Tab-separated table of C-alpha atoms in Angstrom:
chain	number	residue	atom	x	y	z
A	796	MET	CA	-29.727	9.026	-8.935
A	797	ASP	CA	-26.509	9.095	-10.970
A	798	SER	CA	-23.938	8.563	-8.226
A	799	THR	CA	-23.544	6.900	-4.846
A	800	TRP	CA	-20.791	6.118	-2.368
A	801	ILE	CA	-20.216	3.407	0.228
A	802	ASN	CA	-17.733	2.633	3.007
A	803	ALA	CA	-16.095	-0.797	2.868
A	804	PRO	CA	-15.094	-1.967	6.378
A	805	ALA	CA	-12.038	-4.084	7.120
A	806	LYS	CA	-12.346	-7.353	9.017
A	807	ILE	CA	-10.267	-9.193	11.574
A	808	ASN	CA	-10.353	-12.862	12.534
A	809	ILE	CA	-10.736	-13.060	16.300
A	810	GLY	CA	-10.577	-16.843	15.986
A	811	LEU	CA	-9.223	-18.869	13.060
A	812	ASP	CA	-9.025	-22.637	12.905
A	813	VAL	CA	-8.212	-24.889	9.958
A	814	LEU	CA	-9.824	-28.294	10.324
A	815	ARG	CA	-8.459	-30.163	7.317
A	816	ARG	CA	-7.089	-29.922	3.813
A	817	ARG	CA	-9.706	-31.021	1.299
A	818	GLU	CA	-9.067	-33.217	-1.727
A	819	ASP	CA	-9.731	-30.257	-4.036
A	820	GLY	CA	-6.869	-28.327	-2.441
A	821	TYR	CA	-9.039	-25.953	-0.410
A	822	HIS	CA	-8.934	-25.879	3.379
A	823	GLU	CA	-11.932	-26.371	5.629
A	824	VAL	CA	-11.975	-23.585	8.189
A	825	LYS	CA	-13.849	-22.443	11.283
A	826	MET	CA	-13.442	-18.721	11.896
A	827	ILE	CA	-15.001	-15.881	13.831
A	828	MET	CA	-15.074	-12.776	11.642
A	829	GLN	CA	-15.537	-9.230	12.915
A	830	SER	CA	-15.895	-5.962	10.991
A	831	ILE	CA	-14.051	-2.936	12.347
A	832	ARG	CA	-14.298	0.811	11.701
A	833	LEU	CA	-11.415	1.061	9.279
A	834	PHE	CA	-12.795	1.743	5.821
A	835	ASP	CA	-12.022	2.005	2.156
A	836	ARG	CA	-14.479	4.223	0.248
A	837	LEU	CA	-15.976	3.593	-3.172
A	838	THR	CA	-17.797	6.169	-5.278
A	839	LEU	CA	-19.843	4.847	-8.222
A	840	THR	CA	-21.046	7.169	-10.971
A	841	LYS	CA	-23.148	6.302	-14.006
A	842	SER	CA	-21.657	7.233	-17.368
A	843	ARG	CA	-22.988	7.400	-20.916
A	844	GLU	CA	-19.670	6.076	-22.166
A	845	PRO	CA	-19.779	2.236	-22.201
A	846	GLY	CA	-17.411	0.226	-20.050
A	847	ILE	CA	-16.097	0.220	-16.502
A	848	ARG	CA	-13.434	2.741	-15.519
A	849	LEU	CA	-11.765	2.151	-12.159
A	850	THR	CA	-9.423	4.695	-10.581
A	851	THR	CA	-7.682	4.510	-7.216
A	852	ASN	CA	-5.445	6.572	-4.960
A	853	LEU	CA	-2.742	3.860	-4.979
A	854	HIS	CA	-0.737	3.798	-8.195
A	855	PHE	CA	0.340	0.154	-7.842
A	856	LEU	CA	-3.157	-1.333	-7.724
A	857	PRO	CA	-4.548	-2.833	-10.947
A	858	VAL	CA	-7.522	-0.986	-12.423
A	859	ASN	CA	-8.636	-3.712	-14.837
A	860	GLU	CA	-10.069	-7.218	-14.459
A	861	ASP	CA	-7.220	-8.109	-12.101
A	862	ASN	CA	-9.011	-6.011	-9.484
A	863	LEU	CA	-11.930	-7.604	-7.588
A	864	VAL	CA	-13.870	-4.333	-7.680
A	865	TYR	CA	-13.785	-4.349	-11.473
A	866	LYS	CA	-14.767	-8.035	-11.550
A	867	SER	CA	-17.692	-7.534	-9.169
A	868	ALA	CA	-19.062	-4.607	-11.174
A	869	LYS	CA	-18.693	-6.491	-14.445
A	870	LEU	CA	-20.464	-9.537	-13.016
A	871	LEU	CA	-23.631	-7.596	-12.141
A	872	MET	CA	-23.600	-5.289	-15.153
A	873	GLU	CA	-23.385	-8.219	-17.562
A	874	GLU	CA	-26.017	-10.284	-15.736
A	875	PHE	CA	-28.525	-7.424	-15.717
A	876	GLN	CA	-27.481	-6.063	-19.126
A	877	ILE	CA	-26.958	-2.569	-17.744
A	878	ASP	CA	-26.671	0.018	-20.490
A	879	GLY	CA	-24.070	2.732	-20.400
A	880	GLY	CA	-20.912	2.680	-18.342
A	881	LEU	CA	-19.707	3.043	-14.793
A	882	ASP	CA	-16.940	5.131	-13.218
A	883	ILE	CA	-15.617	3.800	-9.908
A	884	GLN	CA	-13.277	5.712	-7.607
A	885	LEU	CA	-11.627	3.528	-4.952
A	886	ASP	CA	-10.048	5.360	-2.022
A	887	LYS	CA	-7.881	2.788	-0.219
A	888	ARG	CA	-7.317	3.257	3.506
A	889	ILE	CA	-7.162	-0.399	4.603
A	890	PRO	CA	-3.555	-1.590	4.280
A	891	VAL	CA	-3.013	-3.764	1.196
A	892	ALA	CA	-2.154	-7.482	1.633
A	893	ALA	CA	-2.765	-7.197	5.358
A	894	GLY	CA	-5.002	-10.189	6.136
A	895	MET	CA	-7.966	-7.830	6.605
A	896	ALA	CA	-9.998	-8.722	3.475
A	897	GLY	CA	-9.353	-5.346	1.851
A	898	GLY	CA	-9.937	-6.592	-1.687
A	899	SER	CA	-12.938	-8.696	-0.714
A	900	THR	CA	-14.676	-5.917	1.207
A	901	ASP	CA	-14.156	-3.548	-1.730
A	902	ALA	CA	-15.747	-6.071	-4.113
A	903	ALA	CA	-18.642	-6.742	-1.736
A	904	SER	CA	-19.276	-3.040	-1.208
A	905	CYS	CA	-19.151	-2.404	-4.962
A	906	MET	CA	-21.900	-4.996	-5.430
A	907	LEU	CA	-23.990	-3.446	-2.654
A	908	ALA	CA	-23.579	0.050	-4.104
A	909	LEU	CA	-24.284	-1.051	-7.682
A	910	ASN	CA	-27.407	-2.895	-6.498
A	911	HIS	CA	-28.573	0.383	-4.916
A	912	LEU	CA	-27.523	2.639	-7.790
A	913	TYR	CA	-29.362	0.634	-10.465
A	914	LYS	CA	-32.215	-0.551	-8.207
A	915	LEU	CA	-31.565	-4.209	-9.046
A	916	GLY	CA	-33.594	-5.408	-6.046
A	917	LEU	CA	-31.148	-8.120	-4.968
A	918	SER	CA	-31.209	-9.242	-1.340
A	919	LYS	CA	-28.011	-9.587	0.677
A	920	ARG	CA	-28.286	-13.379	0.364
A	921	GLN	CA	-28.528	-13.079	-3.411
A	922	LEU	CA	-25.483	-10.803	-3.499
A	923	MET	CA	-23.570	-13.186	-1.223
A	924	LYS	CA	-24.269	-16.079	-3.582
A	925	ARG	CA	-22.945	-14.105	-6.541
A	926	GLY	CA	-19.939	-12.841	-4.607
A	927	LEU	CA	-18.828	-16.362	-3.743
A	928	SER	CA	-17.918	-16.933	-7.392
A	929	LEU	CA	-15.264	-14.215	-7.004
A	930	GLY	CA	-13.835	-15.088	-3.578
A	931	ALA	CA	-14.579	-17.025	-0.393
A	932	ASP	CA	-14.433	-13.902	1.853
A	933	ILE	CA	-16.838	-11.822	-0.243
A	934	PRO	CA	-20.106	-13.311	1.147
A	935	TYR	CA	-19.017	-12.371	4.683
A	936	CYS	CA	-18.034	-8.876	3.517
A	937	VAL	CA	-21.570	-8.424	2.173
A	938	MET	CA	-22.982	-9.646	5.506
A	939	LYS	CA	-20.578	-7.745	7.845
A	940	GLY	CA	-20.718	-7.629	11.669
A	941	THR	CA	-19.893	-10.685	13.778
A	942	ALA	CA	-20.206	-14.074	12.091
A	943	LEU	CA	-19.070	-17.681	12.209
A	944	SER	CA	-17.513	-18.766	8.921
A	945	GLU	CA	-17.191	-22.450	8.020
A	946	GLY	CA	-16.560	-24.648	4.971
A	947	ILE	CA	-14.076	-22.763	2.778
A	948	GLY	CA	-15.505	-19.554	4.230
A	949	GLU	CA	-18.810	-19.610	2.398
A	950	LYS	CA	-20.972	-21.088	5.180
A	951	LEU	CA	-21.934	-18.142	7.362
A	952	SER	CA	-24.064	-17.977	10.488
A	953	THR	CA	-24.842	-15.179	12.904
A	954	ILE	CA	-23.467	-15.471	16.427
A	955	PRO	CA	-23.650	-13.170	19.482
A	956	GLN	CA	-21.995	-9.815	18.886
A	957	MET	CA	-18.507	-9.223	20.133
A	958	PRO	CA	-18.535	-7.116	23.345
A	959	ASP	CA	-17.755	-3.427	22.930
A	960	CYS	CA	-14.037	-2.709	22.966
A	961	TYR	CA	-11.245	-0.787	21.272
A	962	ILE	CA	-9.105	-2.402	18.594
A	963	LEU	CA	-5.481	-1.498	17.926
A	964	ILE	CA	-4.336	-2.473	14.442
A	965	ALA	CA	-0.610	-2.740	13.681
A	966	LYS	CA	0.715	-3.854	10.304
A	967	PRO	CA	4.483	-4.186	9.944
A	968	GLY	CA	6.114	-3.304	6.638
A	969	ILE	CA	6.436	-6.890	5.442
A	970	HIS	CA	4.582	-9.068	2.945
A	971	VAL	CA	3.136	-12.471	3.827
A	972	SER	CA	2.123	-14.916	1.103
A	973	THR	CA	-1.213	-16.547	1.931
A	974	ARG	CA	-0.303	-19.406	-0.412
A	975	PHE	CA	2.958	-19.959	1.495
A	976	VAL	CA	1.153	-20.023	4.847
A	977	TYR	CA	-1.502	-22.548	3.826
A	978	THR	CA	0.978	-24.702	1.889
A	979	ASN	CA	3.235	-25.003	4.947
A	980	LEU	CA	0.472	-25.453	7.524
A	981	VAL	CA	0.873	-28.749	9.381
A	982	LEU	CA	-2.329	-30.326	10.694
A	983	ASP	CA	-1.565	-33.204	13.027
A	984	ASP	CA	-2.087	-34.276	16.644
A	985	ASN	CA	0.338	-31.589	17.836
A	986	THR	CA	-1.370	-28.680	16.083
A	987	PRO	CA	-2.758	-26.153	18.633
A	988	HIS	CA	-6.358	-25.486	17.580
A	989	PRO	CA	-8.232	-22.498	19.041
A	990	ASP	CA	-11.392	-23.165	21.052
A	991	ILE	CA	-13.926	-21.412	18.821
A	992	GLU	CA	-16.945	-22.648	20.797
A	993	SER	CA	-15.593	-21.166	24.044
A	994	MET	CA	-15.122	-17.856	22.251
A	995	ILE	CA	-18.744	-17.891	21.122
A	996	THR	CA	-19.847	-18.683	24.689
A	997	ALA	CA	-17.797	-15.750	26.000
A	998	MET	CA	-19.472	-13.426	23.509
A	999	ARG	CA	-22.897	-14.746	24.464
A	1000	ASN	CA	-22.004	-13.949	28.103
A	1001	ARG	CA	-20.671	-10.492	27.102
A	1002	ASP	CA	-17.373	-11.432	28.806
A	1003	LEU	CA	-14.560	-9.617	27.008
A	1004	HIS	CA	-11.838	-10.947	29.319
A	1005	ASP	CA	-12.891	-14.570	28.792
A	1006	LEU	CA	-13.078	-13.993	25.035
A	1007	CYS	CA	-9.546	-12.627	24.997
A	1008	ALA	CA	-8.329	-15.609	27.017
A	1009	HIS	CA	-9.387	-17.888	24.145
A	1010	LEU	CA	-8.068	-15.908	21.164
A	1011	GLY	CA	-6.346	-18.177	18.680
A	1012	ASN	CA	-5.193	-18.388	15.074
A	1013	VAL	CA	-3.745	-21.693	13.873
A	1014	LEU	CA	-1.969	-19.912	11.003
A	1015	GLU	CA	0.374	-18.262	13.510
A	1016	THR	CA	2.185	-21.629	13.653
A	1017	VAL	CA	3.462	-20.894	10.141
A	1018	THR	CA	3.618	-17.104	9.896
A	1019	ILE	CA	5.343	-16.303	13.200
A	1020	PRO	CA	8.356	-18.624	12.668
A	1021	ALA	CA	8.792	-17.035	9.228
A	1022	HIS	CA	8.226	-13.485	10.537
A	1023	PRO	CA	9.105	-13.278	14.271
A	1024	GLU	CA	8.357	-9.553	14.293
A	1025	ILE	CA	4.670	-10.518	14.477
A	1026	ALA	CA	5.299	-12.115	17.885
A	1027	GLU	CA	7.168	-8.980	18.969
A	1028	ILE	CA	4.207	-6.771	18.058
A	1029	LYS	CA	1.836	-9.054	19.980
A	1030	LYS	CA	4.162	-8.881	22.979
A	1031	CYS	CA	4.287	-5.082	22.762
A	1032	MET	CA	0.490	-4.870	22.784
A	1033	ILE	CA	0.107	-7.208	25.774
A	1034	GLU	CA	2.800	-5.384	27.747
A	1035	ASN	CA	0.969	-2.121	27.101
A	1036	GLY	CA	-2.504	-3.042	28.248
A	1037	ALA	CA	-4.101	-5.282	25.628
A	1038	LEU	CA	-6.439	-7.911	27.061
A	1039	GLY	CA	-5.446	-10.121	24.143
A	1040	SER	CA	-3.564	-9.903	20.868
A	1041	LEU	CA	-3.651	-11.997	17.703
A	1042	MET	CA	-2.539	-12.096	14.103
A	1043	SER	CA	-5.426	-11.544	11.678
A	1044	GLY	CA	-5.865	-14.015	8.825
A	1045	SER	CA	-2.572	-15.236	7.384
A	1046	GLY	CA	-0.917	-11.994	8.515
A	1047	PRO	CA	0.979	-9.826	8.821
A	1048	THR	CA	-1.520	-7.540	10.605
A	1049	VAL	CA	-1.709	-7.888	14.394
A	1050	PHE	CA	-4.577	-6.584	16.480
A	1051	GLY	CA	-4.935	-5.961	20.192
A	1052	ILE	CA	-8.180	-5.770	22.159
A	1053	PHE	CA	-8.496	-3.070	24.821
A	1054	ASP	CA	-11.191	-2.070	27.292
A	1055	ASP	CA	-9.729	1.432	27.665
A	1056	PHE	CA	-9.265	3.944	24.838
A	1057	ASP	CA	-6.325	5.762	26.430
A	1058	LYS	CA	-4.433	2.493	26.894
A	1059	ALA	CA	-5.055	1.612	23.272
A	1060	MET	CA	-3.718	4.988	22.118
A	1061	ALA	CA	-0.639	4.665	24.320
A	1062	ALA	CA	0.005	1.169	22.982
A	1063	LYS	CA	-0.316	2.518	19.431
A	1064	GLU	CA	2.604	4.875	20.061
A	1065	LYS	CA	4.676	2.010	21.454
A	1066	CYS	CA	3.979	-0.061	18.322
A	1067	ARG	CA	5.048	2.863	16.144
A	1068	GLN	CA	8.379	2.916	17.951
A	1069	LEU	CA	9.116	-0.695	16.979
A	1070	PRO	CA	11.654	-1.095	14.136
A	1071	TYR	CA	9.092	-2.591	11.733
A	1072	ARG	CA	7.589	0.540	10.095
A	1073	CYS	CA	4.196	-0.269	11.618
A	1074	PHE	CA	0.991	1.242	10.316
A	1075	ALA	CA	-0.914	1.678	13.600
A	1076	PHE	CA	-4.552	2.643	14.039
A	1077	VAL	CA	-7.043	2.583	16.929
A	1078	THR	CA	-10.701	1.967	16.178
A	1079	ASP	CA	-13.747	0.070	17.431
A	1080	LEU	CA	-16.227	-2.482	16.109
A	1081	TYR	CA	-18.476	-2.090	13.096
A	1082	ARG	CA	-21.918	-3.540	13.709
């Protein structure tokens, strides 16, 4: 086999809590992660010419060691002393800088595909351990599905699957700095923390309405005051049939959860009419 391809699914945070700021500058988190059926695609092809050559459909993305895909391929190829070279084509469909782990899922999927292409025999756990050296979200992106993420994001455990539903994604045409959000996050007695345990209980009971009643992302306390359009998108989704709506990660992407496909599609059109140049997409869960 000289070539292979893989889909790299986006993720949303259906619950995101920050417990404390650690002495090393990292934040201790407690998050529920969920993969959705919005994909980038990577195609890996062996080459006789040494080196890694990364190409992409987006001209502004780096195609050298500043790209996590390149780094992830280099990590495994150097460790296993793989002869020859590798051509990687990255077809980006997940919005960039959207709080949906686009870069991390691409890196994770590159490792999975390279492991398959060269028959390295690494387990998912072994790939997750290696991926952590490149980014805290990469182990989850190797794992995929529904998971509880703790520590700085590296401690992962399986939890009951999220009930079936439709997900409306809306990303306004703004940029949010993750560094800015975490730097300005205030953690004190007045900070509204989401009830992650109640969300897990709702998923165990297959109760979508109860799950949506407990949606929460502590980072909204920073991002929404800086970008009030995020609150407007959430409001639009709720007014048009969403059972719940939340910002994903540090933003700016907003998602809405629906139990009816037609309502989700109608809400998508309403989001597109907002004056924020929204990318809008309806999908479902990736198991």
